[in-house]
CSV table of C-alpha atoms in Angstrom, one decimal:
chain,number,residue,atom,x,y,z
A,1,MET,CA,28.8,12.4,-6.2
A,2,SER,CA,31.3,14.4,-8.1
A,3,ASP,CA,34.2,16.3,-6.6
A,4,ASN,CA,33.4,19.9,-5.6
A,5,SER,CA,29.7,19.2,-5.3
A,6,VAL,CA,28.0,21.4,-2.8
A,7,ILE,CA,25.7,19.5,-0.4
A,8,ALA,CA,23.6,20.6,2.6
A,9,ALA,CA,22.0,19.1,5.7
A,10,VAL,CA,19.1,20.5,7.6
A,11,ASP,CA,18.6,19.3,11.2
A,12,LEU,CA,15.1,20.1,12.6
A,13,GLY,CA,15.5,19.5,16.3
A,14,SER,CA,13.1,20.1,19.1
A,15,ASN,CA,15.2,22.9,20.5
A,16,SER,CA,16.8,24.5,17.4
A,17,PHE,CA,17.0,24.2,13.6
A,18,ARG,CA,20.4,24.0,12.0
A,19,LEU,CA,21.6,24.2,8.4
A,20,GLN,CA,25.1,23.1,7.3
A,21,VAL,CA,26.4,23.5,3.8
A,22,ALA,CA,29.7,21.9,2.7
A,23,ARG,CA,31.7,21.1,-0.4
A,24,VAL,CA,32.8,17.6,-1.2
A,25,VAL,CA,36.6,17.5,-2.0
A,26,GLU,CA,38.3,14.2,-2.6
A,27,GLY,CA,35.9,12.3,-0.3
A,28,SER,CA,36.1,14.9,2.5
A,29,LEU,CA,33.7,17.7,3.5
A,30,PHE,CA,34.8,21.3,3.7
A,31,PRO,CA,32.2,23.6,5.5
A,32,LEU,CA,31.0,26.5,3.5
A,33,ASP,CA,28.2,27.9,5.6
A,34,SER,CA,26.0,27.3,8.6
A,35,LEU,CA,22.8,28.8,10.0
A,36,LYS,CA,21.0,28.3,13.3
A,37,GLU,CA,17.4,29.2,14.4
A,38,THR,CA,16.4,28.7,18.0
A,39,VAL,CA,12.9,27.3,17.4
A,40,ARG,CA,11.9,25.6,20.6
A,41,LEU,CA,9.3,23.3,19.0
A,42,GLY,CA,9.2,20.9,22.0
A,43,ALA,CA,7.6,23.8,24.0
A,44,GLY,CA,5.0,24.3,21.3
A,45,LEU,CA,3.1,21.0,21.9
A,46,ASP,CA,-0.2,21.4,23.6
A,47,ALA,CA,-2.0,19.0,26.0
A,48,SER,CA,-3.4,17.0,23.2
A,49,GLY,CA,0.1,16.5,21.6
A,50,CYS,CA,-0.5,18.8,18.7
A,51,LEU,CA,1.9,21.6,17.7
A,52,SER,CA,0.4,25.0,18.3
A,53,GLN,CA,-0.3,27.4,15.4
A,54,GLU,CA,2.2,29.9,16.9
A,55,ALA,CA,4.9,27.2,16.8
A,56,ILE,CA,4.0,26.2,13.3
A,57,ASP,CA,4.2,29.8,12.1
A,58,GLU,CA,7.6,30.2,13.8
A,59,LEU,CA,9.0,27.0,12.1
A,60,ILE,CA,7.6,28.1,8.7
A,61,THR,CA,9.3,31.4,9.0
A,62,ALA,CA,12.6,29.8,10.0
A,63,LEU,CA,12.5,27.3,7.2
A,64,SER,CA,11.8,30.0,4.6
A,65,ARG,CA,15.1,31.6,5.6
A,66,PHE,CA,16.8,28.3,5.2
A,67,GLY,CA,15.1,27.8,1.9
A,68,GLU,CA,16.5,31.1,0.6
A,69,ARG,CA,20.0,29.8,1.3
A,70,LEU,CA,19.4,26.4,-0.3
A,71,ALA,CA,17.8,27.8,-3.4
A,72,GLY,CA,19.4,26.4,-6.6
A,73,LEU,CA,20.9,23.3,-5.0
A,74,PRO,CA,19.8,20.0,-6.8
A,75,PRO,CA,17.3,17.9,-4.8
A,76,GLN,CA,19.8,15.0,-4.5
A,77,CYS,CA,22.3,17.3,-2.7
A,78,VAL,CA,20.0,18.4,0.2
A,79,ARG,CA,18.7,16.2,3.0
A,80,ALA,CA,16.5,17.6,5.7
A,81,VAL,CA,15.7,15.4,8.8
A,82,ALA,CA,13.2,16.1,11.5
A,83,THR,CA,13.5,14.5,15.0
A,84,ASN,CA,11.4,14.0,18.1
A,85,THR,CA,8.8,16.8,18.0
A,86,PHE,CA,8.0,16.0,14.4
A,87,ARG,CA,7.8,12.3,15.4
A,88,ILE,CA,5.3,12.8,18.2
A,89,ALA,CA,3.3,15.8,17.1
A,90,ARG,CA,-0.2,14.4,16.3
A,91,ASN,CA,-0.7,17.1,13.6
A,92,SER,CA,2.6,16.7,11.8
A,93,ALA,CA,0.9,15.4,8.7
A,94,GLN,CA,-1.1,18.7,8.5
A,95,PHE,CA,1.8,21.1,8.8
A,96,LEU,CA,4.5,19.1,7.0
A,97,PRO,CA,3.5,20.1,3.5
A,98,ALA,CA,3.7,23.8,4.4
A,99,ALA,CA,7.1,23.2,6.1
A,100,GLU,CA,8.4,21.5,2.9
A,101,ALA,CA,7.1,24.2,0.7
A,102,ALA,CA,8.9,26.9,2.8
A,103,LEU,CA,12.1,24.9,2.8
A,104,GLY,CA,11.8,23.9,-0.9
A,105,PHE,CA,12.9,20.3,-0.2
A,106,PRO,CA,11.3,17.2,1.3
A,107,ILE,CA,11.6,16.7,5.1
A,108,GLU,CA,12.3,13.2,6.4
A,109,ILE,CA,10.9,12.4,9.8
A,110,ILE,CA,13.4,9.9,11.1
A,111,ALA,CA,13.0,7.3,13.8
A,112,GLY,CA,14.9,7.6,17.1
A,113,ARG,CA,17.4,4.9,16.3
A,114,GLU,CA,18.1,6.3,12.8
A,115,GLU,CA,18.7,9.6,14.5
A,116,ALA,CA,21.2,7.9,16.8
A,117,ARG,CA,23.0,6.2,13.9
A,118,LEU,CA,23.4,9.6,12.1
A,119,ILE,CA,24.6,11.2,15.3
A,120,TYR,CA,27.3,8.6,15.7
A,121,ILE,CA,28.5,9.1,12.1
A,122,GLY,CA,28.8,12.8,12.8
A,123,ALA,CA,30.6,12.3,16.1
A,124,ALA,CA,32.9,9.6,14.7
A,125,HIS,CA,34.2,11.8,11.9
A,126,SER,CA,35.2,14.5,14.4
A,127,LEU,CA,37.1,12.0,16.7
A,128,PRO,CA,40.4,10.2,16.3
A,129,SER,CA,40.1,6.9,14.5
A,130,THR,CA,40.9,4.7,17.4
A,131,ARG,CA,39.7,1.2,18.1
A,132,GLU,CA,38.3,2.0,21.6
A,133,ARG,CA,34.6,1.5,22.2
A,134,ARG,CA,32.9,4.9,22.7
A,135,LEU,CA,29.6,5.8,24.4
A,136,VAL,CA,28.1,8.8,22.6
A,137,VAL,CA,25.4,10.7,24.5
A,138,ASP,CA,23.3,13.3,22.7
A,139,ILE,CA,20.7,15.0,24.9
A,140,GLY,CA,18.4,17.0,22.6
A,141,GLY,CA,15.4,19.1,23.1
A,142,GLY,CA,12.9,16.2,22.9
A,143,SER,CA,14.9,13.0,23.1
A,144,THR,CA,18.2,11.5,24.2
A,145,GLU,CA,20.2,9.2,22.0
A,146,LEU,CA,22.8,6.7,23.2
A,147,ILE,CA,25.2,4.9,20.9
A,148,ILE,CA,28.1,2.5,21.5
A,149,GLY,CA,30.5,2.3,18.6
A,150,SER,CA,34.1,2.0,17.5
A,151,GLN,CA,35.7,4.1,14.7
A,152,TYR,CA,32.9,4.7,12.2
A,153,ARG,CA,30.7,1.7,13.1
A,154,SER,CA,27.9,1.8,15.7
A,155,PHE,CA,27.1,-1.4,17.5
A,156,ARG,CA,24.2,-0.3,19.7
A,157,THR,CA,21.8,2.6,19.2
A,158,GLU,CA,18.9,3.7,21.4
A,159,SER,CA,16.6,6.7,21.7
A,160,ILE,CA,14.5,7.6,24.7
A,161,GLN,CA,11.8,10.2,25.2
A,162,LEU,CA,13.9,12.4,27.4
A,163,GLY,CA,14.9,16.0,26.3
A,164,CYS,CA,16.0,19.2,27.9
A,165,VAL,CA,13.0,21.2,26.6
A,166,GLY,CA,10.4,18.7,27.9
A,167,TRP,CA,12.2,18.0,31.2
A,168,SER,CA,12.6,21.8,31.9
A,169,MET,CA,8.9,22.4,31.1
A,170,ARG,CA,7.8,19.5,33.3
A,171,TYR,CA,9.9,20.0,36.4
A,172,PHE,CA,11.0,23.7,36.2
A,173,PRO,CA,8.0,25.4,34.4
A,174,ASP,CA,8.4,28.7,36.2
A,175,GLY,CA,12.2,28.7,36.4
A,176,ILE,CA,12.3,28.0,40.1
A,177,ILE,CA,15.0,25.5,41.1
A,178,THR,CA,14.8,23.7,44.5
A,179,ARG,CA,16.5,20.7,45.8
A,180,GLU,CA,13.3,18.7,45.8
A,181,ARG,CA,12.5,19.6,42.2
A,182,LEU,CA,16.0,18.8,41.0
A,183,GLU,CA,16.0,15.4,42.8
A,184,THR,CA,12.6,14.6,41.4
A,185,ALA,CA,13.7,15.4,37.8
A,186,GLU,CA,16.9,13.3,38.2
A,187,LEU,CA,15.0,10.4,39.7
A,188,ALA,CA,12.5,10.4,36.8
A,189,ALA,CA,15.4,10.6,34.3
A,190,ARG,CA,17.1,7.7,36.0
A,191,GLY,CA,14.0,5.7,35.6
A,192,ALA,CA,14.0,6.3,31.9
A,193,PHE,CA,17.7,5.2,31.7
A,194,LEU,CA,17.1,2.1,33.8
A,195,PRO,CA,16.2,-0.4,31.0
A,196,LEU,CA,19.3,0.6,29.0
A,197,VAL,CA,21.8,0.0,31.8
A,198,PRO,CA,22.8,-3.5,30.9
A,199,ASP,CA,23.7,-2.5,27.4
A,200,PHE,CA,25.2,0.9,28.0
A,201,HIS,CA,26.9,0.7,31.4
A,202,THR,CA,30.6,1.5,31.7
A,203,SER,CA,31.6,-2.1,31.4
A,204,GLU,CA,30.5,-1.9,27.7
A,205,TRP,CA,32.6,1.1,26.6
A,206,GLN,CA,35.9,2.8,27.3
A,207,ARG,CA,35.3,6.5,26.7
A,208,ALA,CA,32.2,8.7,27.1
A,209,ILE,CA,31.6,11.4,24.5
A,210,GLY,CA,28.9,14.1,24.6
A,211,THR,CA,27.6,16.0,21.6
A,212,SER,CA,25.0,18.6,20.7
A,213,GLY,CA,23.6,21.5,22.7
A,214,THR,CA,23.2,20.2,26.3
A,215,ALA,CA,26.5,18.5,26.5
A,216,ARG,CA,28.4,21.3,24.9
A,217,SER,CA,26.6,23.9,27.0
A,218,LEU,CA,27.4,22.1,30.2
A,219,ALA,CA,31.0,21.6,29.2
A,220,ASP,CA,31.4,25.3,28.4
A,221,ILE,CA,29.9,26.3,31.8
A,222,LEU,CA,32.1,23.9,33.7
A,223,GLU,CA,35.3,24.8,31.9
A,224,LEU,CA,34.8,28.6,31.8
A,225,ASN,CA,34.0,28.8,35.5
A,226,ASP,CA,36.8,26.5,36.6
A,227,LEU,CA,34.5,23.8,37.8
A,228,SER,CA,36.0,21.2,35.5
A,229,PRO,CA,39.4,21.1,33.8
A,230,LEU,CA,38.1,19.6,30.5
A,231,GLY,CA,34.7,18.4,29.4
A,232,ILE,CA,32.1,17.3,32.0
A,233,THR,CA,33.2,15.6,35.2
A,234,ARG,CA,31.2,14.2,38.1
A,235,GLY,CA,32.9,16.7,40.5
A,236,GLY,CA,32.1,19.6,38.1
A,237,MET,CA,28.4,18.6,38.0
A,238,ALA,CA,28.2,18.5,41.8
A,239,ALA,CA,29.6,22.0,41.9
A,240,LEU,CA,27.2,23.3,39.3
A,241,ARG,CA,24.3,21.7,41.2
A,242,GLU,CA,25.1,23.8,44.3
A,243,ILE,CA,25.4,27.0,42.3
A,244,MET,CA,22.0,26.4,40.7
A,245,LEU,CA,20.4,25.6,44.0
A,246,GLN,CA,21.9,28.7,45.6
A,247,ALA,CA,20.5,30.9,42.8
A,248,GLY,CA,17.1,29.4,43.2
A,249,HIS,CA,15.9,30.6,39.8
A,250,ILE,CA,17.2,30.1,36.3
A,251,ASP,CA,17.2,33.8,35.7
A,252,LYS,CA,19.4,34.4,38.7
A,253,ILE,CA,22.2,32.1,37.6
A,254,SER,CA,25.3,34.1,36.7
A,255,LEU,CA,27.9,31.9,35.0
A,256,ASN,CA,30.4,32.3,32.2
A,257,GLY,CA,29.4,30.4,29.1
A,258,LEU,CA,25.6,30.3,29.9
A,259,ARG,CA,24.0,31.6,26.7
A,260,ASP,CA,20.6,33.2,26.7
A,261,ASP,CA,19.2,30.6,24.4
A,262,ARG,CA,20.3,27.8,26.6
A,263,ARG,CA,19.2,29.3,30.0
A,264,PRO,CA,15.6,28.2,29.8
A,265,VAL,CA,16.6,24.5,29.3
A,266,LEU,CA,19.6,24.4,31.6
A,267,ALA,CA,17.9,22.8,34.6
A,268,GLY,CA,16.2,20.0,32.6
A,269,GLY,CA,19.3,19.3,30.6
A,270,PHE,CA,21.4,19.1,33.8
A,271,ALA,CA,19.0,16.6,35.4
A,272,ILE,CA,19.2,14.3,32.4
A,273,MET,CA,23.0,14.5,32.2
A,274,GLN,CA,23.3,13.8,36.0
A,275,ALA,CA,21.0,10.8,35.6
A,276,ALA,CA,23.1,9.5,32.7
A,277,PHE,CA,26.3,9.8,34.8
A,278,ASP,CA,24.6,8.0,37.7
A,279,MET,CA,23.0,5.2,35.8
A,280,LEU,CA,25.7,4.5,33.2
A,281,GLY,CA,28.7,4.9,35.5
A,282,ILE,CA,30.2,7.9,33.7
A,283,GLU,CA,32.9,9.8,35.6
A,284,ARG,CA,34.2,12.0,32.8
A,285,MET,CA,32.7,13.0,29.4
A,286,ASN,CA,34.7,14.5,26.6
A,287,ILE,CA,32.9,16.7,24.0
A,288,THR,CA,32.9,16.6,20.3
A,289,TYR,CA,31.4,19.1,17.8
A,290,GLY,CA,30.3,16.4,15.3
A,291,ALA,CA,26.6,15.9,15.6
A,292,LEU,CA,23.4,15.0,13.7
A,293,ARG,CA,23.8,17.5,10.8
A,294,ASP,CA,27.4,16.3,10.2
A,295,GLY,CA,26.2,12.7,10.2
A,296,VAL,CA,23.5,13.6,7.6
A,297,LEU,CA,26.1,15.2,5.4
A,298,TYR,CA,28.4,12.2,5.5
A,299,ASP,CA,25.5,9.8,4.9
A,300,LEU,CA,24.3,12.0,2.0
A,301,MET,CA,27.8,11.9,0.5
A,302,GLN,CA,28.0,8.1,0.9
A,303,ARG,CA,24.5,7.6,-0.7
A,304,GLN,CA,25.8,9.3,-3.9
A,305,THR,CA,28.9,7.2,-4.1
A,306,GLN,CA,29.6,3.5,-3.7
A,307,TYR,CA,28.0,3.0,-0.3
A,308,ASP,CA,24.5,3.4,0.8
A,309,VAL,CA,23.5,2.1,4.3
A,310,ARG,CA,20.0,1.4,3.0
A,311,ASP,CA,21.5,-1.3,0.7
A,312,ARG,CA,23.1,-2.9,3.8
A,313,THR,CA,19.8,-2.8,5.6
A,314,VAL,CA,18.0,-4.5,2.7
A,315,ASP,CA,20.6,-7.2,2.6
A,316,PHE,CA,20.3,-7.7,6.4
A,317,PHE,CA,16.5,-7.9,6.3
A,318,GLN,CA,16.7,-10.5,3.5
A,319,ARG,CA,18.9,-12.6,5.8
A,320,ARG,CA,17.0,-11.9,8.9
A,321,TYR,CA,13.6,-12.9,7.4
A,322,HIS,CA,15.0,-15.7,5.2
A,323,VAL,CA,14.0,-14.2,1.9
A,324,ASP,CA,14.5,-16.2,-1.2
A,325,GLY,CA,17.2,-14.0,-2.8
A,326,LEU,CA,16.9,-15.6,-6.3
A,327,GLN,CA,13.2,-15.0,-6.3
A,328,ALA,CA,13.6,-11.4,-5.1
A,329,ASN,CA,16.1,-10.7,-7.8
A,330,ARG,CA,13.8,-12.1,-10.5
A,331,VAL,CA,10.9,-10.0,-9.3
A,332,MET,CA,13.1,-6.9,-9.0
A,333,ALA,CA,14.5,-7.2,-12.5
A,334,MET,CA,11.1,-7.7,-14.2
A,335,THR,CA,9.5,-5.0,-12.0
A,336,GLU,CA,12.0,-2.4,-13.2
A,337,GLN,CA,11.6,-3.6,-16.8
A,338,LEU,CA,7.8,-3.2,-16.7
A,339,PHE,CA,8.0,0.2,-14.9
A,340,GLU,CA,10.4,1.6,-17.5
A,341,SER,CA,8.1,0.2,-20.2
A,342,LEU,CA,5.3,2.2,-18.7
A,343,ARG,CA,7.1,5.4,-17.9
A,344,GLY,CA,9.2,5.8,-21.0
A,345,GLU,CA,12.0,8.3,-20.6
A,346,ALA,CA,12.3,8.6,-16.8
A,347,ALA,CA,11.5,11.9,-15.1
A,348,PRO,CA,13.9,13.0,-12.3
A,349,GLU,CA,11.3,12.2,-9.7
A,350,ASP,CA,11.0,8.6,-11.1
A,351,ALA,CA,14.6,7.8,-10.1
A,352,VAL,CA,13.6,7.9,-6.4
A,353,LEU,CA,10.5,5.8,-7.0
A,354,VAL,CA,12.6,3.2,-9.0
A,355,ARG,CA,15.0,3.0,-6.0
A,356,HIS,CA,12.1,2.4,-3.6
A,357,LEU,CA,10.5,0.0,-6.1
A,358,ASN,CA,13.6,-2.1,-6.3
A,359,MET,CA,13.9,-2.2,-2.5
A,360,ALA,CA,10.2,-3.2,-2.2
A,361,ALA,CA,10.7,-6.0,-4.7
A,362,SER,CA,13.8,-7.2,-2.7
A,363,LEU,CA,11.8,-7.2,0.5
A,364,HIS,CA,8.2,-8.1,-0.6
A,365,GLU,CA,8.4,-11.6,1.0
A,366,VAL,CA,9.8,-10.7,4.4
A,367,GLY,CA,6.4,-11.5,5.9
A,368,ARG,CA,6.6,-15.2,4.8
A,369,SER,CA,8.8,-15.7,7.9
A,370,ILE,CA,5.7,-15.0,10.0
A,371,ALA,CA,3.0,-16.8,8.0
A,372,HIS,CA,2.3,-17.8,4.4
A,373,SER,CA,-1.3,-16.7,4.6
A,374,SER,CA,-1.6,-12.9,3.9
A,375,TYR,CA,2.1,-12.7,4.0
A,376,HIS,CA,2.0,-9.4,2.1
A,377,LYS,CA,0.2,-7.8,5.1
A,378,HIS,CA,2.9,-9.1,7.5
A,379,SER,CA,5.6,-7.8,5.1
A,380,ALA,CA,4.0,-4.4,5.0
A,381,TYR,CA,3.7,-4.2,8.8
A,382,ILE,CA,7.4,-5.1,9.2
A,383,LEU,CA,8.6,-2.6,6.7
A,384,GLN,CA,6.6,0.2,8.2
A,385,HIS,CA,7.3,-0.4,11.9
A,386,ALA,CA,10.8,-2.0,12.1
A,387,ASP,CA,13.9,-0.1,12.8
A,388,MET,CA,15.6,0.2,9.3
A,389,PRO,CA,18.9,2.1,9.4
A,390,GLY,CA,19.2,4.6,6.6
A,391,PHE,CA,15.5,4.9,6.0
A,392,SER,CA,13.2,7.8,6.9
A,393,ARG,CA,9.7,7.3,8.2
A,394,ARG,CA,8.3,8.4,4.9
A,395,GLU,CA,10.5,6.0,2.9
A,396,GLN,CA,9.3,3.1,5.2
A,397,VAL,CA,5.7,4.1,4.5
A,398,TRP,CA,6.3,4.1,0.8
A,399,LEU,CA,7.9,0.6,1.0
A,400,SER,CA,5.1,-0.7,3.1
A,401,ARG,CA,2.5,0.7,0.7
A,402,LEU,CA,4.1,-0.9,-2.3
A,403,VAL,CA,4.6,-4.2,-0.6
A,404,LEU,CA,1.0,-4.2,0.8
A,405,ALA,CA,-0.3,-3.5,-2.8
A,406,HIS,CA,1.7,-6.3,-4.5
A,407,ALA,CA,-0.9,-9.0,-3.7
A,408,GLY,CA,-4.6,-9.3,-2.9
A,409,SER,CA,-7.3,-6.7,-3.4
A,410,LEU,CA,-6.4,-3.1,-4.4
A,411,THR,CA,-9.5,-1.7,-2.6
A,412,LYS,CA,-7.5,-1.9,0.7
A,413,LEU,CA,-5.3,1.0,-0.5
A,414,ASP,CA,-6.0,4.6,0.2
A,415,ALA,CA,-6.2,5.8,-3.4
A,416,ASP,CA,-6.1,9.5,-2.3
A,417,VAL,CA,-2.5,9.3,-1.3
A,418,ILE,CA,-1.3,7.3,-4.4
A,419,ASN,CA,-0.2,9.3,-7.4
A,420,ASP,CA,0.0,8.1,-11.0
A,421,ALA,CA,3.6,7.0,-10.9
A,422,GLU,CA,3.0,4.9,-7.8
A,423,TRP,CA,0.0,3.2,-9.5
A,424,ASP,CA,2.4,2.4,-12.3
A,425,ALA,CA,4.9,1.0,-9.8
A,426,ILE,CA,2.2,-1.1,-8.1
A,427,LEU,CA,1.1,-2.6,-11.4
A,428,ALA,CA,4.7,-3.4,-12.4
A,429,LEU,CA,5.4,-5.1,-9.1
A,430,ARG,CA,2.1,-7.1,-9.1
A,431,LEU,CA,2.7,-8.4,-12.7
A,432,ALA,CA,6.3,-9.3,-11.9
A,433,VAL,CA,5.2,-11.4,-8.9
A,434,LEU,CA,2.4,-12.9,-11.0
A,435,PHE,CA,4.8,-14.0,-13.8
A,436,TYR,CA,7.3,-15.5,-11.4
A,437,ARG,CA,4.7,-17.4,-9.3
A,438,ALA,CA,6.4,-20.7,-10.1
A,439,ARG,CA,9.7,-19.3,-8.8
A,440,LEU,CA,11.5,-20.3,-12.0
A,441,ASP,CA,13.6,-18.4,-14.5
A,442,GLU,CA,10.8,-18.5,-17.0
A,443,THR,CA,9.1,-15.4,-18.4
A,444,PRO,CA,7.3,-14.5,-21.7
A,445,PRO,CA,9.8,-14.2,-24.5
A,446,TRP,CA,8.1,-10.8,-25.2
A,447,CYS,CA,5.7,-8.6,-23.4
A,448,ASP,CA,5.1,-4.9,-23.3
A,449,LEU,CA,3.2,-2.7,-20.8
A,450,VAL,CA,1.9,0.8,-21.8
A,451,HIS,CA,-0.7,3.3,-20.8
A,452,HIS,CA,-3.9,2.8,-22.8
A,453,HIS,CA,-6.8,5.3,-22.6
A,454,GLU,CA,-7.7,5.5,-18.9
A,455,GLY,CA,-5.8,2.4,-18.0
A,456,TYR,CA,-3.1,-0.1,-19.1
A,457,LEU,CA,-2.5,-2.4,-22.0
A,458,LEU,CA,-0.3,-5.5,-21.5
A,459,THR,CA,0.8,-7.2,-24.8
A,460,ILE,CA,2.1,-10.7,-24.4
A,461,ASP,CA,3.3,-13.6,-26.6
A,462,GLU,CA,0.3,-15.7,-27.6
A,463,GLN,CA,1.9,-19.1,-27.7
A,464,TRP,CA,3.7,-18.6,-24.3
A,465,LEU,CA,0.5,-17.6,-22.6
A,466,ALA,CA,-1.4,-20.5,-24.1
A,467,SER,CA,1.1,-22.9,-22.6
A,468,HIS,CA,0.8,-21.3,-19.2
A,469,PRO,CA,-2.9,-21.6,-18.2
A,470,LEU,CA,-2.3,-20.7,-14.6
A,471,THR,CA,-0.7,-17.4,-15.5
A,472,ALA,CA,-3.6,-16.8,-18.0
A,473,PHE,CA,-6.1,-17.4,-15.2
A,474,ALA,CA,-4.1,-15.1,-12.8
A,475,LEU,CA,-4.1,-12.3,-15.4
A,476,ASN,CA,-7.9,-12.5,-15.7
A,477,GLU,CA,-8.1,-12.1,-11.9
A,478,GLU,CA,-5.7,-9.2,-12.1
A,479,ILE,CA,-8.0,-7.5,-14.7
A,480,THR,CA,-10.9,-7.9,-12.2
A,481,ALA,CA,-8.8,-6.5,-9.3
A,482,TRP,CA,-8.1,-3.3,-11.3
A,483,GLN,CA,-11.7,-3.0,-12.4
A,484,ASN,CA,-12.7,-2.9,-8.7
A,485,VAL,CA,-10.7,0.3,-8.3
A,486,GLY,CA,-12.0,1.8,-11.6
A,487,VAL,CA,-9.0,1.1,-13.7
A,488,THR,CA,-8.9,-0.8,-17.0
A,489,LEU,CA,-6.2,-3.4,-17.5
A,490,ALA,CA,-6.4,-4.9,-21.0
A,491,VAL,CA,-4.4,-7.9,-22.1
A,492,GLN,CA,-3.8,-8.7,-25.8
A,493,THR,CA,-1.8,-11.5,-27.3
A,494,ILE,CA,0.3,-11.4,-30.4
A,495,PRO,CA,1.6,-14.4,-32.5
A,496,ALA,CA,5.1,-15.5,-31.9
A,497,ALA,CA,7.6,-13.8,-34.3
């Protein structure tokens, strides 16, 4: 990414939407603009787990305002991430296209641990670069993320279904606060934290850091009302508890620093934070203003330079699942060659597909660590469901689909969701795997793949193919496989030059 590039991050949380625009200057980010929309999506989920039409209309309206601000920015300079409510909404696939159209850019629904990783990056860049181990706690509208890390590296990341919007709706739906309700909410939150205690207890870190809305709001209230000298303390939380109980209702609480947009979710956020203090042994929590959107900006900047965390994830998965690296590299190189042969001069959207295609070629054999039979199905399952730092849910679905398609019948694919460029990618990957079946550095001295009528034409060296009968047989099977999905794959040979 060149110096002075303008980049933007969109954080679509369960309690609010945020847009951050910054300029890259000598490897650092300088903020240019920010927008916030209080869109309490977490409260828009109905009993069946679907987002209501009213909530969808509200999010579309908010995103259209963001889209106006982002207009004109190149696609590679904008990254929009959606968190818990998008993850759990059963109808997200139905409203996502309209949301993307309003924003003008793709929206990545990220997994909880990926959210935690990005949160830590944002927090780390706003903290002193010390070697101490930090516990970062982010209580959002629909989920809570916990991270232990040092400097810019995270060691442990977790996400639990525990957010200030959901907890407030469940335990304080009418705004009434009683001691029994508060104790019940805290007890339930402690139960959610319980499985994480061994890895996140105070013995595993040296300083606790809070970030995002709930932590910042609680710190502001405690500091501005002289309940805590700095940040969030156990004593300050105890004092705030009594004030809330004496008020008896969220609307009757009168405290400096309590904003109107945070009032409806104060009680739920408080209960979760108190549970975190109790279960993880926290006595004091400092606050940082670096959060998810900042992490997205830094990650976006790194993707465009020499470092992309997705590359590290691919390398790790190759080691973890004992992938034959030489074979993966062979397949990747030929896949890219065949794809470029098909596509000619690459369109801008092809660059993203080539990136995913290379990753799919690198990881297409991860399933062999489970079983040789139908290994491509195991590979596809792993890539779709594993935690893959740096990857969005959509990217994992793309990888999974490409890998599932590289072997076996093509009829198992959902043709309605595969566009022409993806079919080209699938064919390129299948042929590369076919040619390198012997796992040797031996390929035809000349071959060419082009579009032909309503299908494809593969031209190959006649003498080479005659001396490789197994490959010739496999090509005939490949022709049949494509015929079964209504696509013609023709193979012609030419004499050696």
